[in-house]
């Protein structure tokens, strides 16, 4: 009889199962994959932000050593359609064609114009310089406001406008009437700079054709193998059942690999044409140009309140930079944030409008948090401004307006129903850990002394909608796909367990957490569970990983599938024990008869008996395997309070984070160690936006921060020690009570840091600093305020 474990797995800080292979180098990154006769693909990219292609000649590249083929956009146009946009947010949205290789016109620096295929990657890259291209320069379109003015140059001349869409959301009382009765109104403008994702593993794709059957296996460093398979079929016309997509080990994504890229379609098209395996791997500098960017918007925010601090209404007008084309979910990213600007606060009116704008820059799309960090930044920055206007402590202003714990479930002014939360408890715990009152007292003393190094304290509360899932909600938002997730449990004859999941991890710890969930439900050892993922043949159903959805949808589906296995096994166990199903108890993986504990069968024994099928109930199929497809009724809503103390040197502008405390509520925690890692990673990226990172273009539309030498990514040495803790209010939207955690740190940390910097410098007259708050920008803000 197999020994059963009684200790609960859920809640344990299990070291990740995935890591042994990763840290010993036994990985299978896409770039590691080889195949007989493998060819390498290189892409010639436009050096200009906007130009007409007058002439292109790829034939000189064919004379270079090792070159097998070379193609222009026209050469590849037959049999390859436009890259997809799955989120046309309005009926009248402008949807320009997006060819994987430009044919007549380039629209951003980095737009592909030709492809070379060679026997090794170096020969392919060297041959690019032989291709002859004549460009006729066109005016770049870079300024979001100017792009909408009459007579401005057009990114897509056939569309007659640079306006992509206008998406409104107006709820509650009319904002104009609220403004008239408000005792205080404030208007502020905030800029969300463009950010460039920096996953540890560059993007890569390998395509291997099987000519005899017309089948293709696509290996890609992607977050979305199932979605990629569907979309590649649409773009290339290859039947979906002839495509197999595998996401092997994927070294991070942060949204940048939530995409259907032209390079993936190109590799597939070239492999089909040549009948040979093809590989493409981006260089770092190429990735800066060609991997989609994040953020990029102007936020005009107006808040209305009474003198006692009660919020009355919020008005938000966004200009969102789409870049040159609409990629997979480009238009929808700002819309995700639309529901989060009211955050945790009660108010009578909400007026939101987003205008999407085409520019001649790299397209934008999902980046960690995807719309929610931008929303949290705007509301938390202007809440601090309102606190100053009303002479209130910023924490006290928030207390006067947030949703009380006794009010859940609560439908926000934006129309979302928050199912659970306790903002008071999270904030009180954070304040105690931070030493808020003591730091305020120190700040006051340092100000009295006139210290040149100022102390600032930043507050950021947040909630977010994550677990992007309810299919009917996605339908109403005009999103093309559903939000369900699939899982299946296979009980093997030897008692081991295979969990097949439709989510596709790229560093989150799915294998470990899914093993913990299944082990608890089935009562089997954690070590006996294996998780299968990332392969559309081994795991044929799934909606993949993004938007902090994996645990709350995919993990919950695993739980449901495991429960089904138990119920199937119960029928077999009852038959073997000659008892009624209703008389069986199931604890720790053992079925026993009530009142007769000696009459028992483990679930592993049941699995073997089912495999042998010698003595099954009449009419029962010889399997206890089960699957479950889950489509939740609601999002999940993690929340928390983040506090940051900074020291700002007024003589140099240098900012140092002295302490950072956060208390997050992510519902029930499956693995505290993994949650801690997710929070730390999120904090690093949110702090990076506040202090370090920015995609910078010159007046001609050239990316001047196009390498790691120019684009500042913080290292561990640039970040403080974090004090993290949790409050726990289980979610009611899933059986595990879990909420998302992957994006929480990024959402909350950016305004906490910037609020702290402005708080330090406010006595000097500084009320805002445009991100990133580099020493130069901080110093200039001090100088301008002094004048």
XYZ file of C-alpha atoms in Angstrom:
787
model
C 0.000 0.000 0.000
C 1.413 3.400 -0.988
C 2.188 5.661 1.945
C -0.038 8.732 2.063
C 0.996 12.203 3.202
C -1.178 14.097 5.633
C 0.565 17.487 5.632
C -1.148 20.070 3.439
C 0.879 21.177 0.435
C -1.016 24.403 -0.210
C 0.542 27.083 1.960
C 4.009 25.481 2.070
C 7.110 27.258 0.793
C 8.181 24.455 -1.496
C 11.390 25.060 -3.491
C 10.465 25.174 -7.156
C 10.574 21.899 -9.021
C 11.566 23.737 -12.180
C 14.795 25.216 -10.892
C 17.152 22.230 -10.778
C 17.087 21.928 -14.554
C 17.449 25.654 -15.052
C 20.391 26.250 -12.716
C 22.315 23.221 -13.986
C 22.019 24.321 -17.598
C 19.845 21.378 -18.657
C 17.409 23.727 -20.318
C 15.749 23.699 -23.679
C 15.586 27.325 -24.750
C 14.292 27.849 -28.276
C 17.742 28.972 -29.427
C 19.190 25.644 -28.207
C 17.007 23.675 -30.614
C 18.744 22.197 -33.639
C 17.545 20.172 -36.613
C 19.103 18.476 -39.607
C 19.555 20.974 -42.438
C 18.686 23.952 -40.214
C 18.759 27.337 -41.920
C 19.062 30.700 -40.200
C 16.944 33.709 -40.909
C 18.049 37.340 -40.616
C 15.895 40.417 -41.115
C 16.817 43.731 -42.681
C 15.089 46.515 -40.785
C 14.330 50.042 -41.805
C 16.768 52.651 -40.491
C 14.078 55.291 -40.965
C 10.932 55.931 -38.947
C 8.787 56.755 -41.966
C 9.617 56.349 -45.633
C 8.341 55.081 -48.933
C 10.213 52.137 -50.422
C 11.025 53.201 -53.989
C 13.188 50.209 -54.855
C 14.433 47.080 -53.150
C 16.793 44.493 -54.648
C 17.619 41.385 -52.627
C 19.530 39.579 -55.390
C 23.004 40.872 -54.364
C 22.569 39.032 -51.053
C 22.288 35.755 -52.944
C 25.933 36.039 -54.001
C 27.145 36.116 -50.416
C 28.698 32.937 -48.959
C 26.271 30.576 -47.310
C 23.128 32.357 -48.454
C 20.311 30.085 -49.583
C 17.515 32.566 -50.263
C 16.500 36.211 -49.892
C 13.021 37.729 -49.995
C 11.415 41.144 -50.086
C 7.982 41.875 -48.724
C 6.492 41.491 -52.212
C 8.132 38.097 -52.594
C 6.458 36.872 -49.415
C 3.076 38.565 -49.804
C 1.479 35.653 -51.620
C 0.115 33.235 -49.027
C 0.760 35.432 -46.011
C -1.841 37.773 -44.565
C -1.813 40.668 -42.155
C -0.655 40.145 -38.581
C -3.690 39.894 -36.307
C -5.281 42.313 -33.876
C -7.607 40.355 -31.584
C -9.044 43.337 -29.736
C -10.832 45.858 -31.983
C -12.237 47.863 -29.074
C -14.841 49.859 -31.049
C -16.938 49.214 -34.143
C -15.286 52.076 -36.028
C -11.699 51.380 -34.992
C -9.103 52.030 -37.704
C -7.425 48.702 -38.475
C -4.535 49.113 -40.906
C -2.942 46.142 -42.613
C 0.185 44.908 -40.868
C 2.363 42.900 -43.253
C 5.142 40.892 -41.569
C 7.532 42.503 -44.058
C 6.867 46.021 -45.344
C 6.028 46.243 -49.038
C 5.554 49.877 -50.052
C 6.146 51.907 -46.896
C 7.986 51.616 -43.568
C 6.353 53.133 -40.505
C 8.882 52.818 -37.691
C 12.610 52.406 -37.313
C 12.930 48.627 -37.177
C 10.093 47.794 -39.574
C 11.238 44.692 -41.536
C 11.927 45.242 -45.234
C 13.692 42.035 -46.354
C 14.739 38.562 -45.205
C 17.910 36.565 -45.803
C 18.166 32.818 -45.204
C 21.619 31.259 -44.834
C 23.380 28.190 -43.497
C 24.464 29.968 -40.321
C 23.271 33.067 -38.511
C 26.446 35.033 -39.137
C 26.303 34.533 -42.900
C 22.665 35.595 -42.855
C 23.410 38.725 -40.831
C 26.411 39.668 -42.990
C 24.402 39.294 -46.211
C 21.854 41.891 -45.096
C 24.282 44.670 -45.972
C 24.239 43.583 -49.613
C 20.527 44.283 -50.049
C 19.845 47.518 -51.898
C 16.958 49.707 -50.724
C 16.026 53.190 -51.913
C 13.879 55.114 -49.425
C 11.930 58.306 -49.963
C 11.760 59.936 -46.518
C 8.335 60.857 -45.131
C 7.651 63.021 -42.078
C 7.686 61.150 -38.764
C 4.658 61.322 -36.465
C 5.794 61.433 -32.845
C 3.756 63.910 -30.809
C 0.420 62.442 -29.675
C -1.443 65.740 -29.614
C 0.006 67.059 -32.862
C -0.820 63.746 -34.565
C -4.535 64.524 -34.183
C -4.395 68.034 -35.599
C -5.748 68.740 -39.118
C -3.150 68.609 -41.857
C -0.641 66.596 -39.846
C 1.340 63.865 -41.659
C -0.367 60.469 -41.578
C 1.124 57.193 -40.450
C -1.324 55.325 -42.699
C -2.192 57.658 -45.540
C -4.971 55.371 -46.821
C -6.845 55.747 -43.503
C -7.057 59.529 -43.583
C -6.406 59.923 -39.849
C -3.971 59.141 -37.067
C -6.866 58.609 -34.663
C -7.232 54.874 -34.099
C -10.316 54.932 -31.871
C -12.188 56.802 -29.167
C -13.458 54.653 -26.277
C -15.631 56.247 -23.557
C -16.884 55.019 -20.187
C -19.218 57.320 -18.282
C -20.965 56.089 -15.149
C -22.854 57.587 -12.228
C -23.770 61.241 -12.023
C -22.779 63.530 -14.885
C -19.304 64.859 -14.150
C -20.243 68.411 -15.076
C -22.866 68.511 -12.327
C -20.375 67.030 -9.863
C -17.817 69.637 -10.813
C -20.341 72.411 -10.159
C -21.161 71.241 -6.649
C -17.610 70.288 -5.673
C -15.758 72.513 -3.233
C -12.361 71.506 -4.640
C -11.294 70.436 -8.103
C -7.781 69.623 -9.261
C -6.420 68.960 -12.737
C -3.111 67.284 -13.413
C -1.288 65.899 -16.441
C 0.867 62.796 -16.094
C 3.101 61.124 -18.651
C 3.581 57.382 -18.889
C 6.883 56.970 -20.693
C 7.424 54.117 -23.106
C 9.102 51.085 -21.577
C 11.036 48.342 -23.353
C 10.630 44.800 -21.986
C 13.890 43.103 -21.044
C 13.248 39.402 -20.588
C 16.337 37.359 -19.786
C 15.807 35.241 -22.908
C 15.529 37.064 -26.244
C 12.720 36.108 -28.594
C 13.388 33.147 -30.845
C 11.510 30.783 -33.161
C 12.377 27.492 -34.859
C 10.122 25.881 -37.469
C 10.581 22.273 -38.580
C 8.467 21.078 -41.529
C 7.353 17.526 -42.197
C 6.977 17.653 -45.947
C 5.236 14.313 -46.427
C 2.209 15.302 -44.361
C 2.368 19.097 -44.675
C 2.789 19.448 -40.911
C 4.887 22.029 -39.102
C 6.250 22.184 -35.581
C 6.832 25.727 -34.347
C 9.068 26.195 -31.315
C 8.748 29.701 -29.960
C 9.778 31.649 -26.872
C 6.157 32.588 -26.329
C 3.666 33.000 -23.511
C 0.779 31.910 -25.721
C 1.374 28.661 -27.674
C -2.346 27.928 -28.108
C -3.249 31.422 -29.294
C -0.149 31.509 -31.494
C -1.199 28.302 -33.195
C -4.626 29.709 -34.098
C -3.236 33.014 -35.310
C -0.421 31.499 -37.384
C -3.030 29.409 -39.139
C -5.006 32.579 -39.897
C -1.949 34.490 -41.152
C -0.389 31.742 -43.276
C -3.419 29.712 -44.300
C -1.859 26.496 -42.994
C -4.658 24.415 -41.427
C -4.586 24.579 -37.656
C -4.481 20.798 -37.269
C -1.258 20.802 -39.299
C 0.447 23.126 -36.822
C 2.020 22.136 -33.522
C 3.331 24.944 -31.336
C 5.738 24.271 -28.486
C 6.861 26.789 -25.905
C 9.964 25.130 -24.436
C 11.743 26.682 -21.469
C 10.873 30.383 -21.729
C 13.107 32.853 -19.953
C 10.675 35.560 -18.927
C 8.183 37.590 -20.869
C 6.492 40.348 -18.841
C 3.943 40.656 -21.653
C 6.508 40.971 -24.439
C 5.918 37.338 -25.403
C 2.138 37.741 -25.280
C 2.232 38.379 -28.971
C 1.996 36.988 -32.477
C 5.102 38.448 -34.065
C 5.959 38.836 -37.699
C 9.148 36.850 -37.169
C 7.118 33.789 -36.180
C 4.995 34.059 -39.316
C 8.094 34.685 -41.445
C 9.935 31.647 -40.123
C 6.893 29.498 -40.842
C 6.416 30.945 -44.340
C 10.091 30.490 -45.234
C 10.182 26.935 -43.872
C 7.118 26.124 -45.967
C 8.662 27.657 -49.080
C 12.088 26.034 -48.713
C 11.011 22.764 -47.092
C 13.825 23.150 -44.552
C 13.934 23.898 -40.816
C 14.410 27.599 -40.089
C 15.580 29.445 -36.972
C 15.493 33.124 -36.006
C 16.844 34.563 -32.763
C 16.836 38.275 -32.075
C 19.853 40.195 -30.904
C 19.436 42.500 -27.932
C 19.612 45.653 -30.028
C 17.192 44.148 -32.552
C 14.800 43.333 -29.730
C 14.774 46.934 -28.574
C 13.484 47.944 -31.989
C 11.223 45.025 -32.818
C 9.768 43.658 -29.574
C 6.675 45.614 -28.710
C 6.972 48.403 -26.146
C 4.835 49.091 -23.105
C 2.984 52.084 -21.615
C 3.273 55.311 -23.665
C 0.418 57.675 -22.862
C -0.599 61.129 -21.686
C -3.071 61.207 -18.791
C -5.180 64.294 -18.113
C -6.861 63.725 -14.772
C -9.395 65.852 -12.896
C -10.676 65.053 -9.422
C -13.580 66.679 -7.575
C -14.099 66.599 -3.812
C -15.528 68.398 -0.819
C -13.418 70.220 1.748
C -13.824 67.338 4.188
C -11.999 65.118 1.692
C -14.973 63.189 0.358
C -14.432 62.298 -3.280
C -17.233 63.236 -5.653
C -15.960 62.392 -9.098
C -13.082 61.587 -11.399
C -12.500 62.530 -15.027
C -9.760 60.906 -17.089
C -8.764 61.703 -20.670
C -6.063 59.536 -22.188
C -4.005 59.800 -25.316
C -2.569 56.324 -25.848
C 0.311 55.692 -28.233
C -0.479 52.688 -30.404
C 2.768 52.941 -32.332
C 2.751 52.211 -36.046
C 0.492 49.142 -36.071
C -2.066 47.354 -33.940
C -0.588 44.139 -32.632
C -2.434 41.351 -30.849
C -4.084 43.348 -28.043
C -2.631 46.842 -28.555
C -5.927 48.806 -28.512
C -7.238 47.005 -25.438
C -4.354 47.680 -23.072
C -5.476 51.205 -22.063
C -9.046 49.904 -21.796
C -8.003 47.409 -19.124
C -6.912 50.384 -17.077
C -10.200 52.196 -17.666
C -11.878 50.150 -14.941
C -9.113 50.768 -12.417
C -8.783 54.562 -12.209
C -11.392 54.747 -9.417
C -9.270 52.145 -7.600
C -10.434 51.402 -4.044
C -12.406 54.625 -3.665
C -16.093 55.488 -3.539
C -17.375 58.371 -5.634
C -20.510 59.563 -7.416
C -19.216 60.115 -10.946
C -16.659 58.653 -13.310
C -15.934 59.988 -16.800
C -13.268 58.212 -18.858
C -12.238 58.629 -22.490
C -9.322 56.996 -24.249
C -8.130 58.092 -27.683
C -5.756 55.720 -29.439
C -3.196 57.438 -31.662
C -0.940 56.069 -34.396
C 2.699 57.198 -34.364
C 5.807 56.205 -36.292
C 7.256 54.272 -33.383
C 7.490 50.615 -32.426
C 3.991 49.284 -31.670
C 2.929 49.111 -28.044
C 1.164 46.231 -26.355
C 1.038 44.404 -23.025
C 3.745 45.073 -20.464
C 3.594 43.815 -16.876
C 0.349 45.170 -15.445
C -1.044 46.178 -18.847
C -3.090 49.323 -18.203
C -3.518 48.806 -14.473
C -0.163 50.381 -13.409
C -0.960 53.437 -15.497
C -4.357 53.804 -13.830
C -2.992 53.315 -10.319
C -0.248 55.843 -10.972
C -2.701 58.536 -12.032
C -5.195 58.111 -9.187
C -2.539 57.733 -6.485
C -0.574 60.748 -7.692
C -3.623 63.006 -7.781
C -4.823 61.695 -4.403
C -1.563 62.974 -2.938
C -2.113 66.312 -4.658
C -5.618 66.500 -3.220
C -4.301 65.687 0.253
C -1.942 68.656 0.020
C -4.740 70.921 -1.201
C -6.929 69.888 1.750
C -4.062 69.901 4.279
C -4.729 66.232 5.073
C -2.293 63.416 5.667
C -2.320 61.300 2.483
C -3.210 58.155 4.426
C -6.080 59.931 6.157
C -7.516 61.122 2.824
C -7.494 57.558 1.566
C -9.178 56.295 4.742
C -12.029 58.734 4.235
C -12.787 57.374 0.783
C -11.977 53.716 0.515
C -14.474 50.876 0.509
C -14.893 49.466 4.011
C -14.283 45.783 4.607
C -17.900 45.365 5.712
C -19.132 46.650 2.338
C -17.907 43.707 0.234
C -18.991 42.576 -2.265
C -18.955 46.114 -3.639
C -19.713 47.332 -7.137
C -17.325 50.136 -8.015
C -18.308 53.265 -9.931
C -16.576 51.692 -12.952
C -18.964 48.738 -12.814
C -16.725 46.006 -11.405
C -17.890 43.922 -8.446
C -15.042 43.572 -5.967
C -15.776 40.320 -4.140
C -13.533 40.607 -1.082
C -10.952 42.797 0.567
C -9.814 44.591 3.685
C -8.007 47.795 2.821
C -7.942 48.911 6.457
C -6.102 45.818 7.670
C -3.509 45.898 4.880
C -2.839 49.591 5.451
C -2.584 49.325 9.225
C -0.102 46.472 8.948
C 1.972 48.355 6.369
C 2.058 51.531 8.477
C 3.249 49.582 11.517
C 5.987 47.770 9.593
C 7.078 51.029 7.976
C 7.196 53.104 11.147
C 5.106 55.760 9.439
C 4.685 58.152 12.383
C 8.365 57.970 13.291
C 9.413 58.701 9.707
C 7.041 61.676 9.537
C 8.581 63.030 12.742
C 12.087 62.586 11.323
C 11.023 64.302 8.109
C 9.755 67.287 10.058
C 13.001 67.591 12.061
C 15.183 67.350 8.963
C 13.129 70.031 7.247
C 13.499 72.305 10.284
C 17.284 71.810 10.154
C 17.326 72.639 6.468
C 19.096 69.414 5.496
C 20.228 69.312 1.899
C 19.230 65.637 1.787
C 15.453 65.626 2.063
C 13.328 62.763 3.354
C 10.161 61.944 1.448
C 7.385 59.475 2.182
C 5.215 57.983 -0.546
C 1.907 56.172 -0.198
C 0.249 53.975 -2.785
C -2.862 51.893 -2.281
C -4.183 49.790 -5.127
C -6.498 47.128 -6.331
C -6.454 45.469 -9.719
C -8.664 43.346 -11.927
C -6.757 40.252 -12.910
C -7.334 36.664 -13.846
C -8.394 37.910 -17.247
C -11.117 35.385 -17.808
C -14.895 35.820 -17.913
C -15.637 35.111 -21.566
C -18.904 37.056 -21.586
C -17.155 40.123 -20.228
C -14.455 39.780 -22.881
C -17.218 39.508 -25.486
C -18.734 42.772 -24.261
C -15.298 44.390 -24.541
C -15.020 43.118 -28.153
C -12.096 40.834 -27.357
C -11.977 38.068 -29.959
C -11.124 35.145 -27.671
C -12.602 33.635 -24.544
C -11.118 33.567 -21.082
C -11.654 29.949 -20.018
C -8.851 27.614 -19.078
C -8.364 23.858 -19.330
C -6.769 21.246 -17.122
C -6.770 17.471 -17.038
C -5.527 14.925 -14.531
C -4.133 11.571 -15.614
C -3.784 8.899 -12.909
C -1.118 6.493 -14.151
C -1.250 2.771 -13.319
C 1.775 3.100 -11.021
C 0.004 5.716 -8.930
C 1.864 8.689 -10.318
C -0.032 11.718 -11.583
C 0.228 13.848 -14.704
C -1.380 17.279 -14.629
C -1.945 18.721 -18.089
C -2.488 22.478 -18.068
C -3.410 24.985 -20.753
C -1.396 27.719 -19.068
C 2.158 28.208 -20.277
C 4.708 29.288 -17.654
C 7.733 31.457 -18.261
C 9.105 31.759 -14.742
C 6.026 31.886 -12.504
C 6.348 28.452 -10.865
C 3.310 26.727 -12.362
C 4.855 23.267 -12.138
C 5.414 23.609 -8.400
C 2.089 25.221 -7.538
C -0.008 22.966 -9.747
C 1.721 19.971 -8.113
C 0.814 21.314 -4.678
C -2.825 21.831 -5.658
C -3.189 18.369 -7.186
C -1.315 16.663 -4.353
C -3.679 18.105 -1.770
C -6.869 17.190 -3.603
C -5.720 13.696 -4.553
C -3.801 12.969 -1.364
C -0.657 11.874 -3.206
C 2.947 12.922 -2.552
C 4.034 16.217 -4.113
C 6.960 14.428 -5.740
C 4.603 12.040 -7.552
C 2.984 14.821 -9.583
C 4.319 15.889 -12.984
C 2.970 18.890 -14.891
C 2.710 18.908 -18.698
C 2.445 22.280 -20.431
C 3.446 24.454 -23.338
C 2.829 22.003 -26.185
C -0.360 22.163 -28.225
C -0.122 18.442 -28.989
C 0.422 17.294 -25.394
C -1.912 19.980 -24.030
C -4.361 20.643 -26.851
C -6.662 23.080 -25.046
C -5.729 26.299 -23.330
C -5.803 30.080 -23.320
C -2.243 30.522 -22.011
C -0.606 32.935 -19.580
C -1.044 36.686 -19.141
C -2.903 39.144 -16.939
C -2.200 37.235 -13.688
C -4.733 34.631 -14.836
C -2.774 31.391 -14.501
C -3.508 30.533 -10.879
C -6.993 31.973 -10.526
C -8.191 30.312 -13.737
C -5.674 27.606 -14.648
C -4.884 26.552 -11.083
C -8.575 26.510 -10.223
C -9.201 24.300 -13.274
C -6.581 21.860 -11.930
C -8.434 21.808 -8.604
C -11.751 21.049 -10.301
C -10.231 18.315 -12.500
C -8.637 16.681 -9.463
C -11.977 16.720 -7.642
C -13.519 14.917 -10.610
C -10.809 12.261 -10.400
C -11.630 11.716 -6.724
C -15.331 11.318 -7.499
C -14.618 8.805 -10.278
C -12.264 6.914 -7.993
C -14.931 6.891 -5.294
C -17.173 4.754 -7.515
C -14.415 2.184 -8.047
C -13.390 2.200 -4.372
C -16.985 1.691 -3.258
C -17.300 -1.274 -5.598
C -14.032 -2.811 -4.360
C -14.970 -2.276 -0.729
C -18.519 -3.496 -1.287
C -19.898 -0.309 0.229
C -22.096 2.554 -0.792
C -20.355 5.605 -2.247
C -22.117 7.684 0.416
C -20.510 5.596 3.150
C -16.974 6.327 1.969
C -14.709 8.942 3.478
C -11.748 10.305 1.549
C -8.891 11.736 3.577
C -5.206 11.982 2.761
C -5.600 9.976 -0.418
C -7.393 7.069 1.276
C -10.966 5.869 0.806
C -12.320 4.209 3.921
C -15.706 2.982 5.029
C -17.336 5.023 7.773
C -17.161 3.075 11.004
C -14.798 0.494 9.495
C -11.464 2.251 8.963
C -9.701 -1.057 8.272
C -11.697 -1.307 5.036
C -9.692 1.056 2.850
C -8.153 1.668 -0.554
C -5.664 4.354 -1.551
C -6.347 6.364 -4.680
C -3.211 4.823 -6.209
C -4.598 1.347 -5.628
C -7.819 2.438 -7.251
C -5.819 3.757 -10.221
C -4.162 0.360 -10.732
C -7.435 -1.532 -10.350
C -8.950 0.774 -12.945
C -6.020 0.125 -15.277
C -6.369 -3.645 -14.935
C -10.163 -3.254 -15.158
C -10.613 -6.755 -13.680
C -13.303 -5.692 -11.278
C -15.012 -2.425 -12.186
C -18.608 -1.386 -11.619
C -20.826 -2.458 -14.505
C -20.899 0.081 -17.301
C -17.902 2.074 -16.059
C -15.114 2.991 -18.465
C -11.663 1.854 -17.329
C -10.363 5.295 -16.383
C -10.537 7.748 -13.536
C -8.826 10.467 -15.551
C -10.716 13.753 -15.769
C -10.583 17.173 -17.342
C -12.170 20.485 -16.544
C -12.647 23.693 -18.506
C -13.256 26.645 -16.228
C -14.773 29.960 -17.242
C -15.026 32.093 -14.072
C -17.882 34.483 -13.409
C -15.624 37.291 -12.221
C -12.105 38.637 -12.154
C -10.023 38.450 -9.001
C -9.111 41.611 -7.118
C -5.858 41.587 -5.178
C -5.079 44.776 -3.296
C -2.582 46.262 -0.908
C -0.727 49.243 0.493
C 2.828 50.170 -0.467
C 4.954 52.700 1.401
C 8.267 54.131 0.274
C 10.774 56.407 2.021
C 13.370 58.145 -0.123
C 16.261 60.463 0.513
C 16.764 63.077 -2.185
C 19.999 65.011 -2.400
C 18.906 68.499 -3.431
C 22.409 69.386 -4.617
C 22.797 66.468 -7.040
C 19.247 65.238 -7.621
C 20.200 61.723 -6.597
C 17.382 59.668 -5.092
C 18.002 56.752 -2.756
C 15.223 54.462 -1.583
C 15.792 54.171 2.130
C 12.997 51.743 2.947
C 10.151 50.060 1.144
C 7.270 48.220 2.798
C 4.317 46.543 1.137
C 1.423 44.517 2.438
C -0.481 42.753 -0.326
C -3.686 40.766 -0.180
C -3.533 38.075 -2.846
C -6.099 35.822 -1.231
C -5.100 32.328 -0.198
C -1.420 31.684 -0.828
C -0.395 28.437 -2.500
C 3.378 28.838 -2.073
C 4.649 31.777 0.029
C 8.150 31.562 -1.434
C 6.865 31.938 -4.985
C 4.523 34.761 -3.987
C 7.476 36.554 -2.399
C 9.475 36.174 -5.591
C 6.620 37.482 -7.725
C 6.224 40.538 -5.491
C 9.965 41.265 -5.543
C 10.083 41.017 -9.318
C 7.068 43.270 -9.682
C 8.558 45.854 -7.340
C 11.761 45.878 -9.367
C 9.899 46.702 -12.572
C 7.658 49.324 -10.988
C 10.614 51.052 -9.345
C 12.453 50.847 -12.665
C 9.719 52.897 -14.330
C 9.822 55.463 -11.542
C 13.601 55.916 -11.516
C 15.394 54.357 -14.477
C 13.718 53.174 -17.669
C 12.564 55.142 -20.723
C 12.463 54.534 -24.462
C 13.743 57.774 -25.983
C 13.292 58.837 -29.622
C 14.934 61.725 -31.413
C 13.084 64.214 -33.616
C 13.494 61.947 -36.644
C 11.873 58.995 -34.887
C 15.080 57.082 -34.218
C 15.264 55.084 -30.995
C 18.294 56.523 -29.213
C 17.961 54.260 -26.167
C 18.293 51.155 -28.287
C 20.903 49.178 -26.358
C 21.553 48.201 -22.760
C 24.198 50.904 -22.701
C 21.528 53.548 -23.313
C 18.438 52.029 -21.710
C 18.928 51.792 -17.961
C 17.724 48.505 -16.471
C 18.346 48.353 -12.717
C 20.327 45.516 -11.233
C 19.876 44.036 -7.780
C 22.483 46.506 -6.523
C 20.230 49.411 -7.546
C 17.263 48.166 -5.541
C 16.588 48.358 -1.803
C 15.783 45.578 0.603
C 12.038 45.079 0.601
C 9.883 44.407 3.654
C 6.903 42.442 2.434
C 3.943 40.963 4.240
C 0.447 39.801 3.454
C -3.110 40.135 4.584
C -5.501 37.416 3.481
C -9.126 37.753 2.428
C -9.954 34.731 0.254
C -11.478 35.376 -3.152
C -15.005 34.085 -3.621
C -14.627 33.774 -7.398
C -12.731 30.472 -7.351
C -12.624 27.371 -5.129
C -9.048 27.986 -4.021
C -9.759 31.502 -2.729
C -6.717 32.775 -4.623
C -6.090 36.114 -6.320
C -3.465 37.092 -8.861
C -0.019 38.237 -7.748
C 2.221 38.433 -10.818
C 1.599 42.118 -11.539
C 0.755 43.502 -8.096
C 4.217 44.829 -7.260
C 4.524 46.670 -10.564
C 1.089 48.224 -10.221
C 1.622 49.683 -6.767
C 5.300 50.596 -6.609
C 5.683 53.292 -9.263
C 3.377 55.876 -7.619
C 4.747 55.027 -4.173
C 8.249 56.008 -5.305
C 7.251 59.129 -7.228
C 4.932 60.284 -4.439
C 7.871 59.947 -2.048
C 10.178 62.021 -4.250
C 7.608 64.782 -4.711
C 6.845 64.680 -0.985
C 10.514 65.269 -0.241
C 10.731 68.241 -2.585
C 7.306 69.812 -2.158
C 8.578 72.346 0.419
C 10.907 73.565 -2.340
C 7.970 74.126 -4.697
C 8.226 70.897 -6.708
C 4.810 69.370 -7.465
C 5.671 66.854 -10.173
C 8.626 65.225 -11.895
C 8.235 63.420 -15.165
C 9.327 59.793 -15.050
C 11.885 58.412 -14.905
C 12.966 60.608 -11.991
C 16.629 60.592 -12.906
C 19.089 62.764 -10.952
C 19.137 65.223 -13.860
C 15.344 65.590 -13.922
C 15.123 65.886 -10.150
C 17.844 68.529 -10.092
C 16.213 70.477 -12.910
C 12.854 70.362 -11.138
C 14.474 71.821 -8.015
C 16.172 74.545 -10.051
C 12.986 75.479 -11.893
C 11.009 75.612 -8.652
C 13.622 77.861 -7.075
C 13.215 80.337 -9.938
